[in-house]
Coordinates of C-alpha atoms in Angstrom, one line a residue:
X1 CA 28.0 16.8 -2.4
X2 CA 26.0 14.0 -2.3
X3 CA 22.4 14.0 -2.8
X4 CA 19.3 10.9 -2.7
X5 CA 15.8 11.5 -3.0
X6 CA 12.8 8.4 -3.4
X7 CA 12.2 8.5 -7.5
X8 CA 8.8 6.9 -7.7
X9 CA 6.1 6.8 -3.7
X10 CA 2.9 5.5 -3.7
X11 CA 0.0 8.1 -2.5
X12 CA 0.2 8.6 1.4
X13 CA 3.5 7.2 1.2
X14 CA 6.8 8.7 2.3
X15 CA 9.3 10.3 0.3
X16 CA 12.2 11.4 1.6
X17 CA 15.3 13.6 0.2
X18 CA 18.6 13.7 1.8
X19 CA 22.2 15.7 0.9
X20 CA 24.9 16.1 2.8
X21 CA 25.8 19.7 4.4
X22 CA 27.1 21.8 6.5
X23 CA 28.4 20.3 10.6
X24 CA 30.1 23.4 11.7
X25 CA 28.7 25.2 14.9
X26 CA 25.2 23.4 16.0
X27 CA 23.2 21.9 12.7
X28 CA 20.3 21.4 15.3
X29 CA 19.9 24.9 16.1
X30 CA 22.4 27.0 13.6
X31 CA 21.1 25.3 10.3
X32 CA 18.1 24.9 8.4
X33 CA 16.6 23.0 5.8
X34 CA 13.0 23.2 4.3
X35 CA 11.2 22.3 0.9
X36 CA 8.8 23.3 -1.4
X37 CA 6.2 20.6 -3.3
X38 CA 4.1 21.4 -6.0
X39 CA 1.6 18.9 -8.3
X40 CA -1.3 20.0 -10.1
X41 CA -3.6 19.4 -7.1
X42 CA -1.4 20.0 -4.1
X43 CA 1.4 22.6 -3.3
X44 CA 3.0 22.5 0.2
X45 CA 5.8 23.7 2.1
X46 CA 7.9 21.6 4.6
X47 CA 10.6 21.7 7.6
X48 CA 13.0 19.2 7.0
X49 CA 16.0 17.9 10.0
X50 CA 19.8 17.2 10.8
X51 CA 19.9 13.4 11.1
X52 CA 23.3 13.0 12.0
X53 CA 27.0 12.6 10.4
X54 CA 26.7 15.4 8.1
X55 CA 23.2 14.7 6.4
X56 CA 19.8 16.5 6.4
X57 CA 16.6 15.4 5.4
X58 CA 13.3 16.8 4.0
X59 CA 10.2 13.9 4.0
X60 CA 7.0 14.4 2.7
X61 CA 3.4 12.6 2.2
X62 CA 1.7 13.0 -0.9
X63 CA -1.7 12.8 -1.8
X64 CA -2.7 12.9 -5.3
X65 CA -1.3 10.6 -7.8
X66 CA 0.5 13.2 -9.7
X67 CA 3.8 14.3 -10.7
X68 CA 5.4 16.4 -7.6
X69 CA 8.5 18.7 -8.3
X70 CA 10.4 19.9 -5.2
X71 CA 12.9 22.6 -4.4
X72 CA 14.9 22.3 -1.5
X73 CA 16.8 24.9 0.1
X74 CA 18.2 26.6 3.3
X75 CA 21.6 27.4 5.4
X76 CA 22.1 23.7 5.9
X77 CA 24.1 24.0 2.1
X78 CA 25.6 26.7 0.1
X79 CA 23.1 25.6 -3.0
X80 CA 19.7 24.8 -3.7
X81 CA 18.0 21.2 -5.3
X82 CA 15.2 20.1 -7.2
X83 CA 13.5 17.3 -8.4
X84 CA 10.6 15.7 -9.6
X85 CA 8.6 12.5 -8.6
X86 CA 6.2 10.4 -9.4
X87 CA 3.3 9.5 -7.4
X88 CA 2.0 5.9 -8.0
X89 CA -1.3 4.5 -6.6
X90 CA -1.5 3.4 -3.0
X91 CA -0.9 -0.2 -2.1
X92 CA -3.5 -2.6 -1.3
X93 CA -3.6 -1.8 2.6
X94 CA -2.9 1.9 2.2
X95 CA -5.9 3.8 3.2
X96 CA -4.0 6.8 4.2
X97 CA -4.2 8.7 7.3
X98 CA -7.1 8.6 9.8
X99 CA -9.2 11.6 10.2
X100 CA -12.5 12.3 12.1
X101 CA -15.6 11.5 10.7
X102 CA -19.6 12.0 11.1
X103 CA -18.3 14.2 14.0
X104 CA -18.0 11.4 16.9
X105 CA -16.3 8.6 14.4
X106 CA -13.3 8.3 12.2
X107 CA -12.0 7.0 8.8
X108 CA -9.0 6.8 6.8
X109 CA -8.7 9.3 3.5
X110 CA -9.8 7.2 1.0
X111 CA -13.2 6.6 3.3
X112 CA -13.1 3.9 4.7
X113 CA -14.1 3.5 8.1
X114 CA -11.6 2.8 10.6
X115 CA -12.6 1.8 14.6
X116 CA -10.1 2.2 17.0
X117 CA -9.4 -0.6 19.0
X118 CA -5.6 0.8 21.0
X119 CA -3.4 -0.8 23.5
X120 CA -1.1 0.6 25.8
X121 CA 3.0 0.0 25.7
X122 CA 4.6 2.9 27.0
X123 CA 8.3 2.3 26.1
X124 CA 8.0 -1.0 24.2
X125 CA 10.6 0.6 21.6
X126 CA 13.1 1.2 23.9
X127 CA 13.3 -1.9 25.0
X128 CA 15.9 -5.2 23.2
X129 CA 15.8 -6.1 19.8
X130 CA 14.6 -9.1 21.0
X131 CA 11.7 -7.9 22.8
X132 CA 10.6 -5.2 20.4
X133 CA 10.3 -8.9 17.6
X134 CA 7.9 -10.2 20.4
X135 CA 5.9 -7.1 20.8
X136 CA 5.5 -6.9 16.6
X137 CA 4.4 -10.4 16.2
X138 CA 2.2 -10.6 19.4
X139 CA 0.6 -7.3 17.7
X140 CA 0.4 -8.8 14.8
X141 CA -2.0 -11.7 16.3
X142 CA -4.0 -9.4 17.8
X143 CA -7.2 -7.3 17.2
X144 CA -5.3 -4.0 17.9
X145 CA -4.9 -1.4 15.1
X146 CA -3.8 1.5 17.8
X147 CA -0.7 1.7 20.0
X148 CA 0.5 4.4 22.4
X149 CA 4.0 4.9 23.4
X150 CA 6.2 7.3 24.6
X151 CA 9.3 9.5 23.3
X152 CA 10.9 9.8 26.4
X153 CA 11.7 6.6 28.4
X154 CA 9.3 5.9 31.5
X155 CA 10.9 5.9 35.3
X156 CA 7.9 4.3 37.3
X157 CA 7.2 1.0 38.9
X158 CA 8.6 -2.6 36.7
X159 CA 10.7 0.6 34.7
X160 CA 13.7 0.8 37.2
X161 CA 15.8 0.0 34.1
X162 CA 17.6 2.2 31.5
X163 CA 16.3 2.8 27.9
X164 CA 18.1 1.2 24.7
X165 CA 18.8 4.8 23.8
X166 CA 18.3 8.7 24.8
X167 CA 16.8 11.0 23.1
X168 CA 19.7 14.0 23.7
X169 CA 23.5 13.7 23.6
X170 CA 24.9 13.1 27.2
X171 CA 24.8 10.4 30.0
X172 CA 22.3 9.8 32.6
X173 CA 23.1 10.1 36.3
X174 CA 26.0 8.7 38.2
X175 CA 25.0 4.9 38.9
X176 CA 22.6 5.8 41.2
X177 CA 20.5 2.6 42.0
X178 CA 16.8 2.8 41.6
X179 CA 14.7 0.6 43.8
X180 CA 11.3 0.3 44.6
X181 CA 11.8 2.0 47.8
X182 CA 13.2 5.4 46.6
X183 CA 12.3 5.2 43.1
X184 CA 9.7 8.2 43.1
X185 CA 12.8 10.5 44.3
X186 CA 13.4 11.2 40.9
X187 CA 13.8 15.3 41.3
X188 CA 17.0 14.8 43.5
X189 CA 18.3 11.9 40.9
X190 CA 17.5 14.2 37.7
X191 CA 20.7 16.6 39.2
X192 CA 23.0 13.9 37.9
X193 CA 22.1 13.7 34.0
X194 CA 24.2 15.8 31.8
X195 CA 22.4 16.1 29.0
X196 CA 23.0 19.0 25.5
X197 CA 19.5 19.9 24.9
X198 CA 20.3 21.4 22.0
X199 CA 21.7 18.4 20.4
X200 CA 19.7 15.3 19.5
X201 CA 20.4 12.1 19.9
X202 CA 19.7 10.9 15.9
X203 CA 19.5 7.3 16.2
X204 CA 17.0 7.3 19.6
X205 CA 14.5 8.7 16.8
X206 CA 16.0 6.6 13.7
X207 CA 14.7 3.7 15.9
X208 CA 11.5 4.9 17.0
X209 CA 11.1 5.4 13.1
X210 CA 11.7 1.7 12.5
X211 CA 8.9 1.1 14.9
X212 CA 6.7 3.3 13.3
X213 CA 7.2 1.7 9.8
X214 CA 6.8 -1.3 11.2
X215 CA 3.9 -0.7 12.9
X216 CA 2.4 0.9 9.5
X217 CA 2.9 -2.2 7.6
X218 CA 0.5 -3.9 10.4
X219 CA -1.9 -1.3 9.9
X220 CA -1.0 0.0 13.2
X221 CA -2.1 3.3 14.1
X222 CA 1.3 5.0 16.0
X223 CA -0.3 7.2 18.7
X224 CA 3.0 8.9 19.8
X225 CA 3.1 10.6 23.6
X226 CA 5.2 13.7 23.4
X227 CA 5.4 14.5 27.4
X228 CA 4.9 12.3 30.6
X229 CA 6.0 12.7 33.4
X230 CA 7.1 9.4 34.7
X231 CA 11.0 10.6 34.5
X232 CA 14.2 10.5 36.2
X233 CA 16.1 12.1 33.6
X234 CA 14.8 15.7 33.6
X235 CA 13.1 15.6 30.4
X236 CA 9.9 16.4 32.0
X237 CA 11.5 19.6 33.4
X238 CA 13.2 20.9 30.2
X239 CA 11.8 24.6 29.8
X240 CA 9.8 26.0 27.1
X241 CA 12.7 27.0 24.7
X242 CA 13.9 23.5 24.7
X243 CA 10.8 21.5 24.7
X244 CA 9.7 23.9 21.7
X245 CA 13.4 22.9 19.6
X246 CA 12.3 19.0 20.9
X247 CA 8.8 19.5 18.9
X248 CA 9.4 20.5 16.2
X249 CA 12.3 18.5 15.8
X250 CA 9.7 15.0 16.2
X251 CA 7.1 17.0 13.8
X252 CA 9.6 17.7 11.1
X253 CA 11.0 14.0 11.3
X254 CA 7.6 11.8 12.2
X255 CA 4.9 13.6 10.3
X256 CA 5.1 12.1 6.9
X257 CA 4.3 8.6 8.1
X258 CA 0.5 8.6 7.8
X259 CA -0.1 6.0 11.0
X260 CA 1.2 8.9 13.1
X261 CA -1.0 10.5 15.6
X262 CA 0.0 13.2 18.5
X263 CA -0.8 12.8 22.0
X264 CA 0.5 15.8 23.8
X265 CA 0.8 14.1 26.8
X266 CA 0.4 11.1 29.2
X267 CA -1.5 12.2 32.6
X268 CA -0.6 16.2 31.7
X269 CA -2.1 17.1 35.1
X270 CA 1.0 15.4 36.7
X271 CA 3.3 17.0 35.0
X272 CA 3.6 20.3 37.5
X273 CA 6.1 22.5 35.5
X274 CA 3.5 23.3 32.4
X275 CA 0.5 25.1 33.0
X276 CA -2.8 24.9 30.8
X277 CA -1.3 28.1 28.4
X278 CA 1.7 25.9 28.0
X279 CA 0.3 23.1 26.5
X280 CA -1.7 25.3 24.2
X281 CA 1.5 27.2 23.6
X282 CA 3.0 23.6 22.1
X283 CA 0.0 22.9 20.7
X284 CA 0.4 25.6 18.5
X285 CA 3.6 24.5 17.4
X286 CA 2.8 20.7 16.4
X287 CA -0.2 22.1 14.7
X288 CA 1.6 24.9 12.4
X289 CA 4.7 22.1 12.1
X290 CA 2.6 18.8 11.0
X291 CA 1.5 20.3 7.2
X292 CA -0.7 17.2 7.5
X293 CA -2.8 17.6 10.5
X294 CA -2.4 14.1 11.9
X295 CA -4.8 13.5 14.8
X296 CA -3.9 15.2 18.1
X297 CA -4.9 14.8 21.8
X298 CA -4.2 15.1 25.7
X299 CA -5.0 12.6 28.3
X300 CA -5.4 13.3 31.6
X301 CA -4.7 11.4 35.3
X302 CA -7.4 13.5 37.3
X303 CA -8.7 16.4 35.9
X304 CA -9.7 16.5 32.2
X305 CA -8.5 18.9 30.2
X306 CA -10.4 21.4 28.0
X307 CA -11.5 19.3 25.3
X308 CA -13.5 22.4 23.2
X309 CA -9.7 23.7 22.1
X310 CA -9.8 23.3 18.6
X311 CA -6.6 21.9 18.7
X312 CA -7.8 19.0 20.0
X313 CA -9.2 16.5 17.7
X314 CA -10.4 14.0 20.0
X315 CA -10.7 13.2 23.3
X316 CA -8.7 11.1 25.3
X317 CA -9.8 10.4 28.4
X318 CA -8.6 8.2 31.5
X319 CA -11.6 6.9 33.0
X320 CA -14.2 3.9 32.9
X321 CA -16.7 4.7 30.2
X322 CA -20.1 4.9 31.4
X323 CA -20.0 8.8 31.2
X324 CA -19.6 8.3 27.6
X325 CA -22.5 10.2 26.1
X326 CA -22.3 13.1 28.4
X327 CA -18.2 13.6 26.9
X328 CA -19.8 13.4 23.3
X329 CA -22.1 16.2 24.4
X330 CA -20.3 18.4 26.2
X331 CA -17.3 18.2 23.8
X332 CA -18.8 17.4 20.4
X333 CA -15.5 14.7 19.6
X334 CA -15.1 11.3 18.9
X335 CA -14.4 10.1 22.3
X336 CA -11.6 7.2 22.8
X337 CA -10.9 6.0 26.5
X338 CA -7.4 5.2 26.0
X339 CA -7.1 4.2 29.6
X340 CA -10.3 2.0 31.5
X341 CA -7.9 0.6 33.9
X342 CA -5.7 -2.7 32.6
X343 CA -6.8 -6.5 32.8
X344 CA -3.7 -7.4 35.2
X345 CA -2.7 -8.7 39.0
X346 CA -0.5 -5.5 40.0
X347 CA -1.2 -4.3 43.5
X348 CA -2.5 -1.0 42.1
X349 CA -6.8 -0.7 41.7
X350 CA -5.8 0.4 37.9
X351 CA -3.9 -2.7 36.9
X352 CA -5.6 -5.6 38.4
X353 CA -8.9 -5.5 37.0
X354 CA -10.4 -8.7 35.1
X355 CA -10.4 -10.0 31.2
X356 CA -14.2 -10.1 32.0
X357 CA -14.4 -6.4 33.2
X358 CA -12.2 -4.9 30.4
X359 CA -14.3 -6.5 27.6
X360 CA -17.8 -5.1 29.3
X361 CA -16.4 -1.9 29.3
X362 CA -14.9 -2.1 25.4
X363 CA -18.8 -3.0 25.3
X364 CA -20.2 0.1 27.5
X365 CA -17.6 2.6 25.3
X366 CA -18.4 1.3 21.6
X367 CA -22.6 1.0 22.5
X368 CA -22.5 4.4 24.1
X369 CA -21.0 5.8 21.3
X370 CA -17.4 5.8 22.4
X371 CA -14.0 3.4 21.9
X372 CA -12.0 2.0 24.4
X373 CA -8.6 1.2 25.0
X374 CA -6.7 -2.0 26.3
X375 CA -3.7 -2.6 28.4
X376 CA -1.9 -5.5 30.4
X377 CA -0.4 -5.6 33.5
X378 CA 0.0 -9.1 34.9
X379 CA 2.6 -10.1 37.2
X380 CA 6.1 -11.2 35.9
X381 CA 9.2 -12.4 37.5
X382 CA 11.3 -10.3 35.1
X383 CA 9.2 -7.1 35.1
X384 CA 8.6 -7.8 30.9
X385 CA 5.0 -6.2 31.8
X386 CA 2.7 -5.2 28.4
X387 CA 1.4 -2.1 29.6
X388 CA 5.2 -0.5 29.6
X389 CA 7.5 -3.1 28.0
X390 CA 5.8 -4.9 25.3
X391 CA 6.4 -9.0 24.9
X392 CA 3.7 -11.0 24.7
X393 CA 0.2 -11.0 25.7
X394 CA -1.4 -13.0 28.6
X395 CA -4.6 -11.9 29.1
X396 CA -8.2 -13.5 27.9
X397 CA -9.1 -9.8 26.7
X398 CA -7.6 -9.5 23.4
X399 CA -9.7 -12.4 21.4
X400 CA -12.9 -11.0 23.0
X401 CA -12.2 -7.7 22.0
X402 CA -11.1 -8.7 18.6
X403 CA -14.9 -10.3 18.6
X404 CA -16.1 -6.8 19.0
X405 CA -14.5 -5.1 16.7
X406 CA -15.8 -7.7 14.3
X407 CA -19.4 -6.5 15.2
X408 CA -18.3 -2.7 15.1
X409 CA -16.8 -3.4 11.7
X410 CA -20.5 -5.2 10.5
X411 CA -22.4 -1.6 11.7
X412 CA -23.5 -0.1 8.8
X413 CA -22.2 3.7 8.2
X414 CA -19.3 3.1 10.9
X415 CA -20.2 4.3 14.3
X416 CA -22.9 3.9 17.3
X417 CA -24.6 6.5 19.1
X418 CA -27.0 5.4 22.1
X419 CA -30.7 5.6 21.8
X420 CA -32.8 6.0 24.4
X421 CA -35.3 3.0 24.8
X422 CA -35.5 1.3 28.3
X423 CA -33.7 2.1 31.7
X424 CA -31.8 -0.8 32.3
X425 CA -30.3 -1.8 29.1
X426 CA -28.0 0.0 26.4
X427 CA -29.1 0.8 22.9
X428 CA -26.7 1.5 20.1
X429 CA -27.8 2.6 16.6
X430 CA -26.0 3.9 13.8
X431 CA -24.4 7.4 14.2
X432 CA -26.6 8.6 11.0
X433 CA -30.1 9.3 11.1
X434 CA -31.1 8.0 8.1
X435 CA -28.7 4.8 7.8
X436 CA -30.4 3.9 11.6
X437 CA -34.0 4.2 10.3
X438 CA -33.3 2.2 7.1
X439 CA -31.5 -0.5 8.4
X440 CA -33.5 -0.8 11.5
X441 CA -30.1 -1.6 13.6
X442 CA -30.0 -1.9 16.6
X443 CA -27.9 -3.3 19.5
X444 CA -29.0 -4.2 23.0
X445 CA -26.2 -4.5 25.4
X446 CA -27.2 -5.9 28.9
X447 CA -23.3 -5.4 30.9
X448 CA -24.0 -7.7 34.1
X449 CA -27.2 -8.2 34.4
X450 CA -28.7 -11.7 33.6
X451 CA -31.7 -11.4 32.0
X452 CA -33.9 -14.7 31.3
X453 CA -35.4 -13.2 28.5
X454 CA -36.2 -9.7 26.8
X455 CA -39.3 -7.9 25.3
X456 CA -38.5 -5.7 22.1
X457 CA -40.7 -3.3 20.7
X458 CA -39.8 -1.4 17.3
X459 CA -42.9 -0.6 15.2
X460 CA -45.7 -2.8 13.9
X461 CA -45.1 -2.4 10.2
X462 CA -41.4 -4.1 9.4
X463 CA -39.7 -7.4 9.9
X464 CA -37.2 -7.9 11.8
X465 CA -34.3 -10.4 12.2
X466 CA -33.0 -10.7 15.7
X467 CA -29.3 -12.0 17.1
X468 CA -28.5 -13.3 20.9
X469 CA -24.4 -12.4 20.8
X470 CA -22.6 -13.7 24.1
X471 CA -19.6 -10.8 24.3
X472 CA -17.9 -13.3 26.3
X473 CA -18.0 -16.7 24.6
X474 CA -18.2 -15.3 21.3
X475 CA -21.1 -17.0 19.6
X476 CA -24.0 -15.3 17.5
X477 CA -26.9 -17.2 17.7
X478 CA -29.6 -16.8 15.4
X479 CA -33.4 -15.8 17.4
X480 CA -35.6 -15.7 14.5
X481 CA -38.0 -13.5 12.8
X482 CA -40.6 -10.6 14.5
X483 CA -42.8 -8.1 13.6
X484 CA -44.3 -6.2 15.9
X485 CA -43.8 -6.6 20.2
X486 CA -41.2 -9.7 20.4
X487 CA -39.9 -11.6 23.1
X488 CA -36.0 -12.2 22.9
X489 CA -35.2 -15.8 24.9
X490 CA -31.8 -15.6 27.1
X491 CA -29.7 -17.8 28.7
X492 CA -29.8 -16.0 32.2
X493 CA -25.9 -15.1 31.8
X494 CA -23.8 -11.9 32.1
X495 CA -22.4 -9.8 29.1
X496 CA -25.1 -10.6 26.7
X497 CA -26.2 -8.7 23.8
X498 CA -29.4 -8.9 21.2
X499 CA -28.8 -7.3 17.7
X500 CA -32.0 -6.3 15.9
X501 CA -31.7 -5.7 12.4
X502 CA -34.8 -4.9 9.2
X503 CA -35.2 -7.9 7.7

């Protein structure tokens, strides 16, 4: 029986073991494989999967550069295994997985800070080899170190087409054409999909791995949508049984890659056929499945979801972000807008806003203490739309926000919280007391207004340097030197910003 396991993996890397075994009856449901990993600092447990043709697979993230030895066991084989590996030092642009930090903020596990700056492409990995090249290099060139996406491929306007791949054995409906006239019929359509929910589908998810390594050697966070309920297929109504095999399924194959993070769902108030004990139900599962505890969310369409669950690590939230502060209060989470509406030219009021309006509200998220999130929906005469299929970008957003998370990355401590100075302007400061009142940062955003000039007042007994930043044009200008009550010269235009720092 042939056996492989990964010798020598750097720290948050992934090692994997795979052996052949046992294919009579169901290995999805009938078999099982798991493993055991002990160092001197760490000791875990694992579930590993059936990845097709006879082989089973056990992956794992370690995080101390130590000697690991494994034992591997379970009804997938008649025998046992063990091993031993070695745990080298992380590469240059490892920095491990991304946790929460200083409560509203977040930073990878060696410390430091990371800022998330996501965009949206719903199925961009189901789409051509071809496409999914243009998608990498387009993120590539671009300030984006987030992406969400779905499992499940998308039925919904510019997505009348059929995936690459499906997730389950079986074939979709009878040929039944999709147009933009009946395409939100999809209950009666979902009768014709003959699908084993009980059997996977192993290379739709051996695919959606090679986008998630390849995302992780951009530096890429993968923000992974586990429900939506844009479908035609009837994977949105698979019942609980099934949708709890499907979890932990993706949990014990994705969770070892450290760019992972778990969005329970797109829009979860659409999706009629779970009800709020449901989701906490699956919640529970990814939770006790991912030994890691990778980030994990829900995003709504209308009404938020309970945020508080200690589940829930952050909030992610589908509105424009002037409400900001009040989420951070009421929920005590780092607070990430995943969805402000997109810079595009569709007919719908959430796809058609402009570059300019996208970039004022990345602005009104990151000063009020918040991030937001990007997406792209312009017109095209083949439906290759961002927001859903990838390609490449169009928009004026993307360098504009990459100029903002320059500045986020120049705050000192990582992370803004608002301060409260005067009515008709926004004031961010750092998230930690002390690091604010040493430094003396501050940044004045003033969103549309047009302001000729500005007074500041800070105290009378420290010098201050001052910045005029135009969030559009992207220039930093230097304003000189104050003590005391200043006066801020600007060039009566919209978007500006002043950044005050101790001299």
């Amino acid at each position: 029986m042939k056996i492989n396991y990964t010798k020598n993996v750097e720290k948050w890397g992934l090692f994997e073991f795979s052996a052949e075994g046992r294919i009579d009856g169901n290995p999805f449901t009938e078999r099982a494989i798991t493993a055991r990993f002990e160092s001197r600092s760490e000791c875990r447990t694992v579930s590993g999967f059936y990845d097709g043709e006879g082989v089973y697979k056990v992956r794992f993230m370690p995080s101390f550069e130590e000697v690991y030895k494994f034992t591997v066991e379970g009804s997938f084989s008649y025998s046992g295994y063990c091993g031993e590996f070695t745990v080298l030092p992380p590469s240059e642009n490892n920095h491990g997985q991304v946790r929460v930090h200083n409560k509203f903020h977040f930073c990878y596990a060696d410390g430091t800070p990371y800022y998330p700056i996501g965009t949206t492409c719903y199925v961009w990995e189901l789409q051509s080899d071809e496409l999914i090249e243009k998608t990498l290099e387009s993120l590539k060139n671009s300030p984006f170190n987030k992406i969400r996406f779905c499992i499940f491929p998308k039925h919904y306007d510019y997505n009348f087409g059929e995936p690459r791949s499906y997730p389950y054995d079986g074939t979709p409906m009878d040929g039944s054409i999709i147009t933009k006239d009946n395409f939100w019929n999809y209950n009666a359509h979902s009768e014709g999909n003959r699908w084993d929910f009980e059997r996977f589908c192993p290379k739709h998810f051996q695919h959606i791995e090679y986008c998630i390594s390849e995302l992780q050697k951009l530096n890429i966070e993968a923000d992974i949508i586990l429900f939506h309920p844009y479908d035609r297929w009837g994977f949105s109504d698979m019942n609980s049984q099934q949708n709890a095999l499907y979890l932990k399924y993706v949990t014990a194959r994705f969770s070892a890659y450290r760019n992972v993070w778990w969005s329970l769902a797109n829009e979860y108030d659409l999706i009629k056929n779970k009800k709020p004990d449901d989701w906490d139900e699956y919640a529970k599962i990814i939770t006790e499945c991912d030994p890691y505890g990778h980030l994990t969310s829900i995003h709504n369409c209308v009404d938020f979801y309970d945020h508080k669950k200690p589940w829930i690590t952050h909030c992610s939230i589908q509105r424009s972000p002037e409400c900001t502060g009040d989420w951070r209060n009421i929920y005590g989470k780092p607070v990430v807008i995943d969805e402000m509406a997109y810079e595009g030219d569709l007919q719908y009021g959430w796809g058609n806003i402009s570059a300019r309006e996208l970039v004022r509200r990345f602005w009104e998220a990151a000063c009020r203490g918040g991030y937001g999130g990007h997406g792209e929906t312009y017109l095209d005469e083949n439906d290759v739309i961002w927001w859903s299929h990838g390609g490449v970008l169009k928009g004026e957003s993307p360098s504009r926000i990459a100029f903002l998370k320059k500045v986020l990355e120049d705050t000192p401590a990582g992370g803004l919280r608002v301060k409260a100075m005067s009515w008709d302007e926004i004031c961010a400061v750092p998230e930690n007391e002390r690091i604010a009142v040493e430094t003396g940062y501050h940044l004045f955003y003033y969103n549309i207004m047009r302001p000729s000039f500005r007074d500041i007042y800070l105290d009378n007994d420290n010098t201050y340097c001052a910045e005029v930043i135009d969030t559009w044009n992207m220039t930093i200008e230097n304003a000189g030197h104050f003590k005391g009550r200043f006066r801020i010269a600007l060039p009566r235009r919209e978007f500006m910003a002043v950044r005050v720092r101790k001299l």
